mmCIF file of C-alpha atoms and ligand atoms in Angstrom:
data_model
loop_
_atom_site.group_PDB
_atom_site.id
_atom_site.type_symbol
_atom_site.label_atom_id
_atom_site.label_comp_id
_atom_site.label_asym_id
_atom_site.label_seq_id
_atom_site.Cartn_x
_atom_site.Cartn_y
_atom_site.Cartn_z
ATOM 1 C CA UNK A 648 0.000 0.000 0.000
ATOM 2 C CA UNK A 649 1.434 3.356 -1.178
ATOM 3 C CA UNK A 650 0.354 7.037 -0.729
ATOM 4 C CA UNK A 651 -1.560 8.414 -3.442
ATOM 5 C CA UNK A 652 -2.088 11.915 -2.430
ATOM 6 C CA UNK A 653 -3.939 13.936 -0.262
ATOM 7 C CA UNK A 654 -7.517 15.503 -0.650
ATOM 8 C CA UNK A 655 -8.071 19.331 -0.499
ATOM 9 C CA UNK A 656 -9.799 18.440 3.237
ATOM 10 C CA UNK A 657 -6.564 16.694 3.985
ATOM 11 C CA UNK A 658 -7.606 13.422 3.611
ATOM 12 C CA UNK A 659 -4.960 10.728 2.701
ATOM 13 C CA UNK A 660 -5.769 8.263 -0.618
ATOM 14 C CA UNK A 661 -4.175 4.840 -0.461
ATOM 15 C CA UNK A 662 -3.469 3.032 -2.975
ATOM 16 C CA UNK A 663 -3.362 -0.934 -2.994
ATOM 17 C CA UNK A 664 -2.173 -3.371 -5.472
ATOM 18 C CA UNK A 665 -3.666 -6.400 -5.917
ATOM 19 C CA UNK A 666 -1.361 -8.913 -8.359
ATOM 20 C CA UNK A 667 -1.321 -12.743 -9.840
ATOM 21 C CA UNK A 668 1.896 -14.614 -10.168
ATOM 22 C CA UNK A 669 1.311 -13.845 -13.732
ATOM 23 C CA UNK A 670 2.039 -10.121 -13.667
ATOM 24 C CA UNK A 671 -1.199 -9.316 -13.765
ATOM 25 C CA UNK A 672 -2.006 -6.426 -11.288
ATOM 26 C CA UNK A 673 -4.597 -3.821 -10.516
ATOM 27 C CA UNK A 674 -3.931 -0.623 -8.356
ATOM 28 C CA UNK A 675 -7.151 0.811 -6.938
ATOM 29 C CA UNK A 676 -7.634 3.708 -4.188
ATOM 30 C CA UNK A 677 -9.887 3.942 -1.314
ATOM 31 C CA UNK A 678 -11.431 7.338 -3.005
ATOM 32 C CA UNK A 679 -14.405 6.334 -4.885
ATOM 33 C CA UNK A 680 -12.986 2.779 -4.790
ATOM 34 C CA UNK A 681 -11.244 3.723 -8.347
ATOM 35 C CA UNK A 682 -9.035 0.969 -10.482
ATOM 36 C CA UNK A 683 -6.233 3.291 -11.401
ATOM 37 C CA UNK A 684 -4.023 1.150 -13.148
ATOM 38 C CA UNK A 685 -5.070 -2.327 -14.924
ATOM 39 C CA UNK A 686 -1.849 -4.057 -16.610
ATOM 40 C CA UNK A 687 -2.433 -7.123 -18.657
ATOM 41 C CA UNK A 688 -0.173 -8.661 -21.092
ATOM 42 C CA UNK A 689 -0.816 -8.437 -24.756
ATOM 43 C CA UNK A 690 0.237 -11.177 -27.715
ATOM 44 C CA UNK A 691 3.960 -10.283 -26.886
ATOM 45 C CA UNK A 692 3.729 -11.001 -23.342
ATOM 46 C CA UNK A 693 4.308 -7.117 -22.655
ATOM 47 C CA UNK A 694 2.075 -5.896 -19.862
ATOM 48 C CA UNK A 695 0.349 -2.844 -20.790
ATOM 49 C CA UNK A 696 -2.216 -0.241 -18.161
ATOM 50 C CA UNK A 697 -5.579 -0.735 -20.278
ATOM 51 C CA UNK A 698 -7.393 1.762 -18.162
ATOM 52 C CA UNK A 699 -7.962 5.514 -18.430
ATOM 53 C CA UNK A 700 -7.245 7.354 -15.614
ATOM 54 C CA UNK A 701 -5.190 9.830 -13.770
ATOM 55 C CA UNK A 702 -1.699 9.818 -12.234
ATOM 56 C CA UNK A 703 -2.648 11.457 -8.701
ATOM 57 C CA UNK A 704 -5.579 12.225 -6.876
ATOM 58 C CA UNK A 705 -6.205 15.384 -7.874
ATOM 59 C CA UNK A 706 -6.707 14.598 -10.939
ATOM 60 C CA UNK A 707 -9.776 12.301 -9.654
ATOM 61 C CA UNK A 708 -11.060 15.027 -7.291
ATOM 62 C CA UNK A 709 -10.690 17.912 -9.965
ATOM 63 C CA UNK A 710 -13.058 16.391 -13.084
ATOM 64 C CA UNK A 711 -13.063 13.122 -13.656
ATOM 65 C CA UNK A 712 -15.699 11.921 -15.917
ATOM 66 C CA UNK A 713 -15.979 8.998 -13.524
ATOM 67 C CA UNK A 714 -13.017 6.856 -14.357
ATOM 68 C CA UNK A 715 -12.804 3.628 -12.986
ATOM 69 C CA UNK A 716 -14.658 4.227 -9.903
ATOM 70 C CA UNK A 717 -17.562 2.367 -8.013
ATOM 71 C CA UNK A 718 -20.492 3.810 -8.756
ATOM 72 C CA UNK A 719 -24.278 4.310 -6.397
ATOM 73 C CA UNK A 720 -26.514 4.293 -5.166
ATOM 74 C CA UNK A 721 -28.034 4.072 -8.588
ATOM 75 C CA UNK A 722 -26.237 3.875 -11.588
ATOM 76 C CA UNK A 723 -27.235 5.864 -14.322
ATOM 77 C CA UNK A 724 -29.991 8.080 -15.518
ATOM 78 C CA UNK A 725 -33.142 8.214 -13.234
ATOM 79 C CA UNK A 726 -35.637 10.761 -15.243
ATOM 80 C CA UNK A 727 -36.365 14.669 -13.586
ATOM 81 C CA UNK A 728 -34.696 13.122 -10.748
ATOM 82 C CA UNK A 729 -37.292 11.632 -8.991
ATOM 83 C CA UNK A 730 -39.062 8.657 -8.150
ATOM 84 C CA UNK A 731 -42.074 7.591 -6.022
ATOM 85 C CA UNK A 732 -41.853 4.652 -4.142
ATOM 86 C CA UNK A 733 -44.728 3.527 -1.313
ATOM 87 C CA UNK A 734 -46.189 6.275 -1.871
ATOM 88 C CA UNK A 735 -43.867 8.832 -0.819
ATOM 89 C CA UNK A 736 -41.754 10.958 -3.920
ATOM 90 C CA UNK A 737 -38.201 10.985 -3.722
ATOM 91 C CA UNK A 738 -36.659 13.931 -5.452
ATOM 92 C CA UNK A 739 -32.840 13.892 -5.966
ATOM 93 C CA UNK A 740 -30.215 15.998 -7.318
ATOM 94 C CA UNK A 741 -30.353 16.779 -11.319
ATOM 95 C CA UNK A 742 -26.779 16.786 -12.210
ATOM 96 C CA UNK A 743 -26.927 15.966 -15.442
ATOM 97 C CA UNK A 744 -28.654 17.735 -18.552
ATOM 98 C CA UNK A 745 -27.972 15.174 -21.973
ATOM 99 C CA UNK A 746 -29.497 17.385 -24.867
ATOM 100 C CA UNK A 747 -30.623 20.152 -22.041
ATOM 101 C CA UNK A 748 -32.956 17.855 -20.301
ATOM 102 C CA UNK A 749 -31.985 17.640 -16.676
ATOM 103 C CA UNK A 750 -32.283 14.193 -15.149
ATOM 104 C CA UNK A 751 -30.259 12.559 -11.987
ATOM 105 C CA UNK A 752 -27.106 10.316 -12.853
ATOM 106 C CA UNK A 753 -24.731 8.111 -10.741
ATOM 107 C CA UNK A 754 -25.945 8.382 -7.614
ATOM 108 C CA UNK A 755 -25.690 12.085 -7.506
ATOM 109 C CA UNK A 756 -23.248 15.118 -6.686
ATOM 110 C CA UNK A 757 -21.344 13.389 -3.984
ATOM 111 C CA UNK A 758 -22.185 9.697 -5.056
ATOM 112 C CA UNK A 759 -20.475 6.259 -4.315
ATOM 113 C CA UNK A 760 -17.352 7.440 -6.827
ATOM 114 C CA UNK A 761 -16.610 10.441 -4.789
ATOM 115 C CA UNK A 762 -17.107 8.825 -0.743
ATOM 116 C CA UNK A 763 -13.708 7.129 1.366
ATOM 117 C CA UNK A 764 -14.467 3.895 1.232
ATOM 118 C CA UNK A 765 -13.121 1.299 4.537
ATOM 119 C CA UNK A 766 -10.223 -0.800 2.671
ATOM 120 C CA UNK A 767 -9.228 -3.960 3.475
ATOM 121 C CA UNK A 768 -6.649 -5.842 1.876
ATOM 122 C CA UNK A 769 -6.231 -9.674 1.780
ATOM 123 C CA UNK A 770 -4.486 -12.700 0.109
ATOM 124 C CA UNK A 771 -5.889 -15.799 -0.841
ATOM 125 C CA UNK A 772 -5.419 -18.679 -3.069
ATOM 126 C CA UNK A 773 -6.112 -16.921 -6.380
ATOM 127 C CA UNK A 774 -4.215 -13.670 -5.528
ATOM 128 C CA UNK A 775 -4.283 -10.349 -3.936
ATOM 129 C CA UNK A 776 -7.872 -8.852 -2.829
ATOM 130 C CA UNK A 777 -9.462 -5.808 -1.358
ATOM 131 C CA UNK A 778 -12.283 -5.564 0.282
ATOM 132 C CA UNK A 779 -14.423 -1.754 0.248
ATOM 133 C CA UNK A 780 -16.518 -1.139 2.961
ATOM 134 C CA UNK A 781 -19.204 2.341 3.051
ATOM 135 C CA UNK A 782 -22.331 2.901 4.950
ATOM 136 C CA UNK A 783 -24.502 5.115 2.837
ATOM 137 C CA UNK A 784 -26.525 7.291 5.099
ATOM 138 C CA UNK A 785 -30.494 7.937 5.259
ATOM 139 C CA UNK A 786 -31.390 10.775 2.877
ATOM 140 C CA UNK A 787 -27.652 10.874 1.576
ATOM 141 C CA UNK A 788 -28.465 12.268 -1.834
ATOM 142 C CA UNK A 789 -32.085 11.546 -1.235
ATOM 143 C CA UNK A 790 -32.472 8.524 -0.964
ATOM 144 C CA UNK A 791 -34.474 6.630 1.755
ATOM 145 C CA UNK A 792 -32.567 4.508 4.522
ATOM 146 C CA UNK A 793 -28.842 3.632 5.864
ATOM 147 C CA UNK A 794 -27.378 1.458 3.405
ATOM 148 C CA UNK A 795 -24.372 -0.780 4.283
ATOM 149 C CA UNK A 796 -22.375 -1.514 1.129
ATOM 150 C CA UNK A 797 -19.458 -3.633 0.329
ATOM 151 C CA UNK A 798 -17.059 -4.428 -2.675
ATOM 152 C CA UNK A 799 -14.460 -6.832 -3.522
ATOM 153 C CA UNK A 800 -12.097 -6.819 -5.880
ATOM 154 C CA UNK A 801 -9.864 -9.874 -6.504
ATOM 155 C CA UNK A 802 -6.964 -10.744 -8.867
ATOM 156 C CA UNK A 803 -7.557 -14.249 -10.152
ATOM 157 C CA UNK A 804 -5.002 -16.726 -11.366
ATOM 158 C CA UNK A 805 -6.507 -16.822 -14.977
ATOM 159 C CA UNK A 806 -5.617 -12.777 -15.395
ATOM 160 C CA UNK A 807 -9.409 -11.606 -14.248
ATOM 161 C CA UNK A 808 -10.477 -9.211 -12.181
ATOM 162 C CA UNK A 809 -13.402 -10.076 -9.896
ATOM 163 C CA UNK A 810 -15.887 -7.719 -8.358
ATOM 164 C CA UNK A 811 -18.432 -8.700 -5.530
ATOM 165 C CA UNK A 812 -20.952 -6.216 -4.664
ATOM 166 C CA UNK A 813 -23.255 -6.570 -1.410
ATOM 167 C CA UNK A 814 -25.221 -4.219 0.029
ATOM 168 C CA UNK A 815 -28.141 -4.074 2.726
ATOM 169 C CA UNK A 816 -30.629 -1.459 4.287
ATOM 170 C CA UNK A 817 -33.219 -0.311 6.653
ATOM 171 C CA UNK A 818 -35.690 1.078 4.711
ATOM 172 C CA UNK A 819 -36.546 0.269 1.180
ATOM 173 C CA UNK A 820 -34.605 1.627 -1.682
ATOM 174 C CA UNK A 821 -33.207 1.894 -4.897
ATOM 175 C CA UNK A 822 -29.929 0.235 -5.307
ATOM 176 C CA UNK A 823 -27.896 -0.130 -9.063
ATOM 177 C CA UNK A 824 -24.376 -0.439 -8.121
ATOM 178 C CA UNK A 825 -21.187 -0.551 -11.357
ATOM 179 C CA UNK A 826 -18.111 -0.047 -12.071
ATOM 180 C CA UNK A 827 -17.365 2.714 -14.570
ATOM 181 C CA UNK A 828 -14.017 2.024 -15.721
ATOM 182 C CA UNK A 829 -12.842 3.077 -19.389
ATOM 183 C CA UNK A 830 -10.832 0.186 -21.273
ATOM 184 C CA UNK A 831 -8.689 1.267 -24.398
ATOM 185 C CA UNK A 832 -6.985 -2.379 -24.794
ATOM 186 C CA UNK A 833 -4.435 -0.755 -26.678
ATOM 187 C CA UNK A 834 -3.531 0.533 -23.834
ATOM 188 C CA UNK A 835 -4.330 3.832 -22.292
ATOM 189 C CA UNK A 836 -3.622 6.797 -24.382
ATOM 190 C CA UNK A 837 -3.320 5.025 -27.311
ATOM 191 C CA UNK A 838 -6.052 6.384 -30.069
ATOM 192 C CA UNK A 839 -10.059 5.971 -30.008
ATOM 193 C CA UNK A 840 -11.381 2.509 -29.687
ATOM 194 C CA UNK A 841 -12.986 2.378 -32.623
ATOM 195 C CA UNK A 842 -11.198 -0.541 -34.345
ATOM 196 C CA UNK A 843 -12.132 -2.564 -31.278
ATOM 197 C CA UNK A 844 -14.195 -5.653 -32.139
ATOM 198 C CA UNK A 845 -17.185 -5.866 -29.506
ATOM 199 C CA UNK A 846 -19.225 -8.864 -28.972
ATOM 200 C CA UNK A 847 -22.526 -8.139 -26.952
ATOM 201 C CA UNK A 848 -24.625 -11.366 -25.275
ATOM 202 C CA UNK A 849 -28.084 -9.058 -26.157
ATOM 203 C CA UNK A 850 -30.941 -9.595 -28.309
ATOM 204 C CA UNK A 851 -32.251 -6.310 -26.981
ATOM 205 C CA UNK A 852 -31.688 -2.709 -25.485
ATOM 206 C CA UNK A 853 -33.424 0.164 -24.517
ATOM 207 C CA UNK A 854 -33.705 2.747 -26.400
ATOM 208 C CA UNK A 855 -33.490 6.614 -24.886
ATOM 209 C CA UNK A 856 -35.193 9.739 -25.266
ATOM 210 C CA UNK A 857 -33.204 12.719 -26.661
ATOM 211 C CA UNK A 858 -32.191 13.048 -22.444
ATOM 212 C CA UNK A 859 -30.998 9.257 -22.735
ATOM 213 C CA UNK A 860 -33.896 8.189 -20.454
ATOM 214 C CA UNK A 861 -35.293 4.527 -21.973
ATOM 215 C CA UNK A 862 -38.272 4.945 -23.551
ATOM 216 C CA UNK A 863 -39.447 2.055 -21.400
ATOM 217 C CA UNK A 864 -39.761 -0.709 -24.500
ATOM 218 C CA UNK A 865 -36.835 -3.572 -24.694
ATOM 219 C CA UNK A 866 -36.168 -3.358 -28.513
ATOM 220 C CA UNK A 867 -34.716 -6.377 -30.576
ATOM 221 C CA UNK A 868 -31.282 -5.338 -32.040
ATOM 222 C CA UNK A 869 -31.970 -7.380 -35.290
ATOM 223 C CA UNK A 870 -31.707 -5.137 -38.264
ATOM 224 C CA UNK A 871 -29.802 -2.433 -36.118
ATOM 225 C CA UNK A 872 -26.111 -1.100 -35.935
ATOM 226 C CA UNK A 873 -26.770 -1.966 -32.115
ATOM 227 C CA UNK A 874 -26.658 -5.585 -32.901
ATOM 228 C CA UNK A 875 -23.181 -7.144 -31.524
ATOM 229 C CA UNK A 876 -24.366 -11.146 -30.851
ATOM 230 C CA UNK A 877 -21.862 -11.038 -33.801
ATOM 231 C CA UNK A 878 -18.708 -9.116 -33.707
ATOM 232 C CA UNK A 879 -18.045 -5.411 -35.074
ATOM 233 C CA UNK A 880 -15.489 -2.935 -34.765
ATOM 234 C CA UNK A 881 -16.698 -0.241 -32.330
ATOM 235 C CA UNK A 882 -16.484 1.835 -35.237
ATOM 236 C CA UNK A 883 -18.404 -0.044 -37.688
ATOM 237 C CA UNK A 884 -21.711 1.705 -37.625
ATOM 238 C CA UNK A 885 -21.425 4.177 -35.154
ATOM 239 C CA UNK A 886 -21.464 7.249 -37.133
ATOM 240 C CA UNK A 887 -24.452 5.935 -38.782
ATOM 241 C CA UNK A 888 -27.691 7.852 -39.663
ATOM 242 C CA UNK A 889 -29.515 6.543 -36.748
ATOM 243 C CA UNK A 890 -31.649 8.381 -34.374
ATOM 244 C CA UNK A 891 -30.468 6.540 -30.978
ATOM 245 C CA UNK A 892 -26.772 6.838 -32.053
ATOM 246 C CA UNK A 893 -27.255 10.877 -32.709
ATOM 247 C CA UNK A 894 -28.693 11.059 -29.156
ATOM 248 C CA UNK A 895 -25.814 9.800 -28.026
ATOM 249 C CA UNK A 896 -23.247 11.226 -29.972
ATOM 250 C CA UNK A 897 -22.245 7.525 -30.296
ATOM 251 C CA UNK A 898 -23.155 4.472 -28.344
ATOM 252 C CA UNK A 899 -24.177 5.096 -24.544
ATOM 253 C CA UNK A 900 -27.203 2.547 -24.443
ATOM 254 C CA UNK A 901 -28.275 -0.418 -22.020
ATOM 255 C CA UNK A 902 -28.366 -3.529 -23.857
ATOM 256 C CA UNK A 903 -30.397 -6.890 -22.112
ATOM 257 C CA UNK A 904 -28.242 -9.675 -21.753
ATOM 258 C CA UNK A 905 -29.876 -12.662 -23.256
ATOM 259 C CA UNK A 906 -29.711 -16.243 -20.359
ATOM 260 C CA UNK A 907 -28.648 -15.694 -17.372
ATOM 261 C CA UNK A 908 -29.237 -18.134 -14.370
ATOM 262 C CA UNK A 909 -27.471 -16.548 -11.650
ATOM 263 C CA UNK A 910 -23.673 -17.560 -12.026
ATOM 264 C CA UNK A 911 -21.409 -14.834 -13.382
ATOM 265 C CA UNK A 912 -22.426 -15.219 -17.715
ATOM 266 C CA UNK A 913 -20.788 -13.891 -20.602
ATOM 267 C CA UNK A 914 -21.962 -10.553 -21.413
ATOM 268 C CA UNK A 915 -19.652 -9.114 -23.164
ATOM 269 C CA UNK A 916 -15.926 -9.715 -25.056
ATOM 270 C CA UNK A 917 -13.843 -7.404 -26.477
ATOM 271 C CA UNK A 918 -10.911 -7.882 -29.141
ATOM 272 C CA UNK A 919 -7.848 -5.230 -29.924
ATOM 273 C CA UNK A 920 -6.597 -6.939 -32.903
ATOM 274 C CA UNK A 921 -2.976 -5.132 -32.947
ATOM 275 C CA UNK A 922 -2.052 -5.693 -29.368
ATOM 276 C CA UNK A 923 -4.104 -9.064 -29.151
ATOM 277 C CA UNK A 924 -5.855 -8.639 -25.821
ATOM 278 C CA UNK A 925 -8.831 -9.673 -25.586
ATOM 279 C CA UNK A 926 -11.455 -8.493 -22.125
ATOM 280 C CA UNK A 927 -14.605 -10.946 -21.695
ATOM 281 C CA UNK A 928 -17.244 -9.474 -19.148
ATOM 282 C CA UNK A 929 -18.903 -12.080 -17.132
ATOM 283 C CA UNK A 930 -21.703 -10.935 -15.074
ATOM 284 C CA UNK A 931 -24.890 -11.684 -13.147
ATOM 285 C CA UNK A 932 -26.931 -8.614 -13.878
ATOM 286 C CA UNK A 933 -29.664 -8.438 -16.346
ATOM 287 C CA UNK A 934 -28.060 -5.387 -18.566
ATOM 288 C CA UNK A 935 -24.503 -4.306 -19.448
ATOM 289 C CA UNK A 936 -24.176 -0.099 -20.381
ATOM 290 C CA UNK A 937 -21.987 0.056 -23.636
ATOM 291 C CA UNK A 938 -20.532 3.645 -23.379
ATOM 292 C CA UNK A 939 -18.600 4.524 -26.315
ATOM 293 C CA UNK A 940 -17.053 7.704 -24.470
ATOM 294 C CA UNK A 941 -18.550 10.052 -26.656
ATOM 295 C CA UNK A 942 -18.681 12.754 -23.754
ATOM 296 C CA UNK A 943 -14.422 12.584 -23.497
ATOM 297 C CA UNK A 944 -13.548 15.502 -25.686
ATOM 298 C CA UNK A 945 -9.350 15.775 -25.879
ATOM 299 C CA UNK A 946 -9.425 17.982 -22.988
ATOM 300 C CA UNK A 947 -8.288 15.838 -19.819
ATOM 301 C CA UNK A 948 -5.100 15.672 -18.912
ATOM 302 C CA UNK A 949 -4.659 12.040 -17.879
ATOM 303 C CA UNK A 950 -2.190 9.357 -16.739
ATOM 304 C CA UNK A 951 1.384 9.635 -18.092
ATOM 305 C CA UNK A 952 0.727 12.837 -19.967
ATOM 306 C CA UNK A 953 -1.863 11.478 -22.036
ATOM 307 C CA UNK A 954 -4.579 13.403 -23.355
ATOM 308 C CA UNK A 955 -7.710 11.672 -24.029
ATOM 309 C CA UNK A 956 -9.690 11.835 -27.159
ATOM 310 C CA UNK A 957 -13.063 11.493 -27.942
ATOM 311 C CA UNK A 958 -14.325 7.742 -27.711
ATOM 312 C CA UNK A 959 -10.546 7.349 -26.574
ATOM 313 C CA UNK A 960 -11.888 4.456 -23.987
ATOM 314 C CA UNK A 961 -15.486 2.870 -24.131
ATOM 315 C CA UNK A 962 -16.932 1.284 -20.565
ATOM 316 C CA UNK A 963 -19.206 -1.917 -19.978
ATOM 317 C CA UNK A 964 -21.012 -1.170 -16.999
ATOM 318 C CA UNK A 965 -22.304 -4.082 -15.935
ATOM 319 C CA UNK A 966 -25.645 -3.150 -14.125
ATOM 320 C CA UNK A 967 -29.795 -3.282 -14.172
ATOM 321 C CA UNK A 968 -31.259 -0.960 -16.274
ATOM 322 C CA UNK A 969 -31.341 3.300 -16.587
ATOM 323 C CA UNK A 970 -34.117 4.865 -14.622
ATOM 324 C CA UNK A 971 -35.370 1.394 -13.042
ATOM 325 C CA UNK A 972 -37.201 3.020 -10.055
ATOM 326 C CA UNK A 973 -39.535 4.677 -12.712
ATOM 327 C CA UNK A 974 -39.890 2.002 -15.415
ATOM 328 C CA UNK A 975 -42.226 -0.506 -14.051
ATOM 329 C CA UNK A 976 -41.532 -3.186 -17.069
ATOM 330 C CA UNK A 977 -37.950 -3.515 -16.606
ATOM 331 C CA UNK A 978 -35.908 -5.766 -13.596
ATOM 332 C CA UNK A 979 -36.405 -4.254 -9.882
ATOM 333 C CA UNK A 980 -33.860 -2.391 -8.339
ATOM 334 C CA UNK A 981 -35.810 -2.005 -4.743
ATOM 335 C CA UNK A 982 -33.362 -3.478 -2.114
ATOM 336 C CA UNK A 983 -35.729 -4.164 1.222
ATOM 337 C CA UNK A 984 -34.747 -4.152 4.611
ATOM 338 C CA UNK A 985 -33.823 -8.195 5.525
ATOM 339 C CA UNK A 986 -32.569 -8.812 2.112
ATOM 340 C CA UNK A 987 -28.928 -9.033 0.662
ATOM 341 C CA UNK A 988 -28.287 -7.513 -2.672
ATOM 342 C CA UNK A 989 -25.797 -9.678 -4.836
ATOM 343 C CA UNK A 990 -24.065 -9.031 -7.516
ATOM 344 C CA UNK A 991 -20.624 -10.108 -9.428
ATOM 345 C CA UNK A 992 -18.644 -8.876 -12.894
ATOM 346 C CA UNK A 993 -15.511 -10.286 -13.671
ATOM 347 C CA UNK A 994 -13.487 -8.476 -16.269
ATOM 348 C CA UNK A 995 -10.777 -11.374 -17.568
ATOM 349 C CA UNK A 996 -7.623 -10.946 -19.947
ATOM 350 C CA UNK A 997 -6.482 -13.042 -22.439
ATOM 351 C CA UNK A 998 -4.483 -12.851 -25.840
ATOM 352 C CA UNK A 999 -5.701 -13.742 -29.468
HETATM 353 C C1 LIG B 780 -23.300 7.296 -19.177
HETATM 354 C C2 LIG B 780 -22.875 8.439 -20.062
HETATM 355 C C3 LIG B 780 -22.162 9.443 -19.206
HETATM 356 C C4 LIG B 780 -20.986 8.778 -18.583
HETATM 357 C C5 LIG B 780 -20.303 9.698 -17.628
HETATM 358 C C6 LIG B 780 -22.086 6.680 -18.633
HETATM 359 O O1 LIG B 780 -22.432 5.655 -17.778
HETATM 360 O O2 LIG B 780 -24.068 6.348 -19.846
HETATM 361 O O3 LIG B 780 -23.988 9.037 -20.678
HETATM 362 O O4 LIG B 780 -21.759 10.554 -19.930
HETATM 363 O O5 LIG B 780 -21.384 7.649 -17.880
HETATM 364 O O6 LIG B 780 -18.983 9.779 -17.836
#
């Protein structure tokens, strides 16, 4: 465990490495529970950091556009901000305004990405592990009761990352929990992602409103350029005339993972065909955010000098779907009091 800076209220960031025997190693800090650095090998056996990020804290604390933190209570869009639930409305903080219509996103203006988390480092079998602990208050952020969350990452001996996310409360509420971390496979800094070869595990997604709020319908990809059950290049169709990719500015759209059966599934792989590395996401939630990183626009000075382009990383954020409390077709996010909310992704490295 290292230093990795102080806050501007003087509180000290650690940051902990978790490694294989392999070489394979994640740094993440107890800030916003952020992976900082991710190096996996490519075809050559050269380990690369496939992550976007930023060299010190400050960085983090200044502007980041949520890189590679934890992210809660809910992930994602929730529409105006506000959502009723037994009987009483819950109105939250509109940080967000996609195409000037404001909604709520990621848990807030102080949300899960931005709180100290309790860190706890361990070894097992597989590797190095850390365990995050944070009790989310009643009415942090507006939403109802104390909420005691925890996540794990582990290093496992086949080159994966593992994250375990539990969480419990006192009162009903919303829960979505993610990780939001940018992969360029390349390797970070390298240029956009758009020769990236993306294979999805979804017959459907959900379509947004012009404020990237589904529309409420789960849409068959058939016939679409959202349609990755077979691969194509990130780039492929993305600057197509399409109404849901000019929303966007790109993709930044839930997509429902076809089978799962509650063990961590295939929802996603990834292939970087110079380098060779290849990312599968294995998860056990319904939906899986495909975020093209439209919104990164060359101006943020990142890790190693590196200044990020547009779509210069793209994210798979594992979760259930945008706006759940207020979109009564789609999976339940309501965590009640006597319950324990599961949930796993595993992001795991290989070559091609
Ligand atoms: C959202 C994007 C948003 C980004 C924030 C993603 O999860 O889908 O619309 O801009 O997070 O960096």
């Amino acid at each position: 465990m290292t230093s990795f800076g102080q806050s501007p209220d003087g509180h000290e960031a650690r940051l902990y490495t978790l490694e294989n025997s392999n070489g394979f190693r994640a740094e993440i800090t107890d800030y916003g529970g952020i992976i900082v650095r991710l190096f996996a090998r490519d075809r050559k056996g050269r380990l690369g950091d496939v992550v976007l990020g930023f060299d010190t804290l400050a960085g983090y604390v200044a502007q980041s556009p949520y890189f590679g933190c934890i992210i809660g209570r809910v992930g994602n869009r929730i529409a105006n901000g506000q959502f009723t639930l037994n009987g009483q409305t819950y109105t939250l903080a509109k940080n967000n305004r996609p195409g000037g219509i404001p909604c709520h996103l990621h848990g807030g203006m102080r949300g899960f990405d931005k709180v100290w988390w309790d860190a706890e480092p361990f070894t097992n079998a597989d590797g190095g592990g850390l365990r995050l602990r944070y009790q989310s208050k009643d009415g942090e952020e507006g939403y109802p009761g104390n909420l005691d969350v925890s996540v794990t990452y582990l290093v496992t001996g086949d080159d994966a990352l593992r994250i375990d996310y539990e969480a419990q409360t006192d009162r009903a509420t919303p829960v979505n929990l993610t990780n939001h971390s940018y992969f360029n496979l390349a390797g970070e800094g390298a240029p956009p992602v758009l020769g990236h070869a993306l294979t999805l595990n979804a017959s459907a997604y959900t379509p947004v409103n012009a404020g990237l709020i589904p529309r409420g319908e789960i849409t068959p990809v058939e016939n679409t350029p959202f349609d990755f059950r077979a691969p194509h290049t990130i780039g492929d169709r993305i600057d197509r005339p399409h109404e849901q990719l000019r929303f966007a500015g790109g993709y930044d759209h839930n997509f429902a993972l076809d089978a799962r059966d509650g063990a961590p599934a295939i929802a996603a792989t990834v292939l970087e065909p110079q380098s060779g590395r290849l990312l599968e996401v294995l998860t056990t939630e319904p939906g899986v955010q495909f975020y093209s990183g439209n919104f990164l626009t060359g101006m943020l000075a990142g890790k190693n000098g590196h200044v990020y382009p547009r779509r210069g990383g793209f994210c798979l954020e594992t979760q259930h779907f945008p706006d759940s409390p207020n979109q009564p077709d789609f999976p339940p996010v309501i965590l009640q009091p006597g319950a324990t909310l599961h949930s796993t992704t595993v992001y795991r490295f290989s070559t091609r």
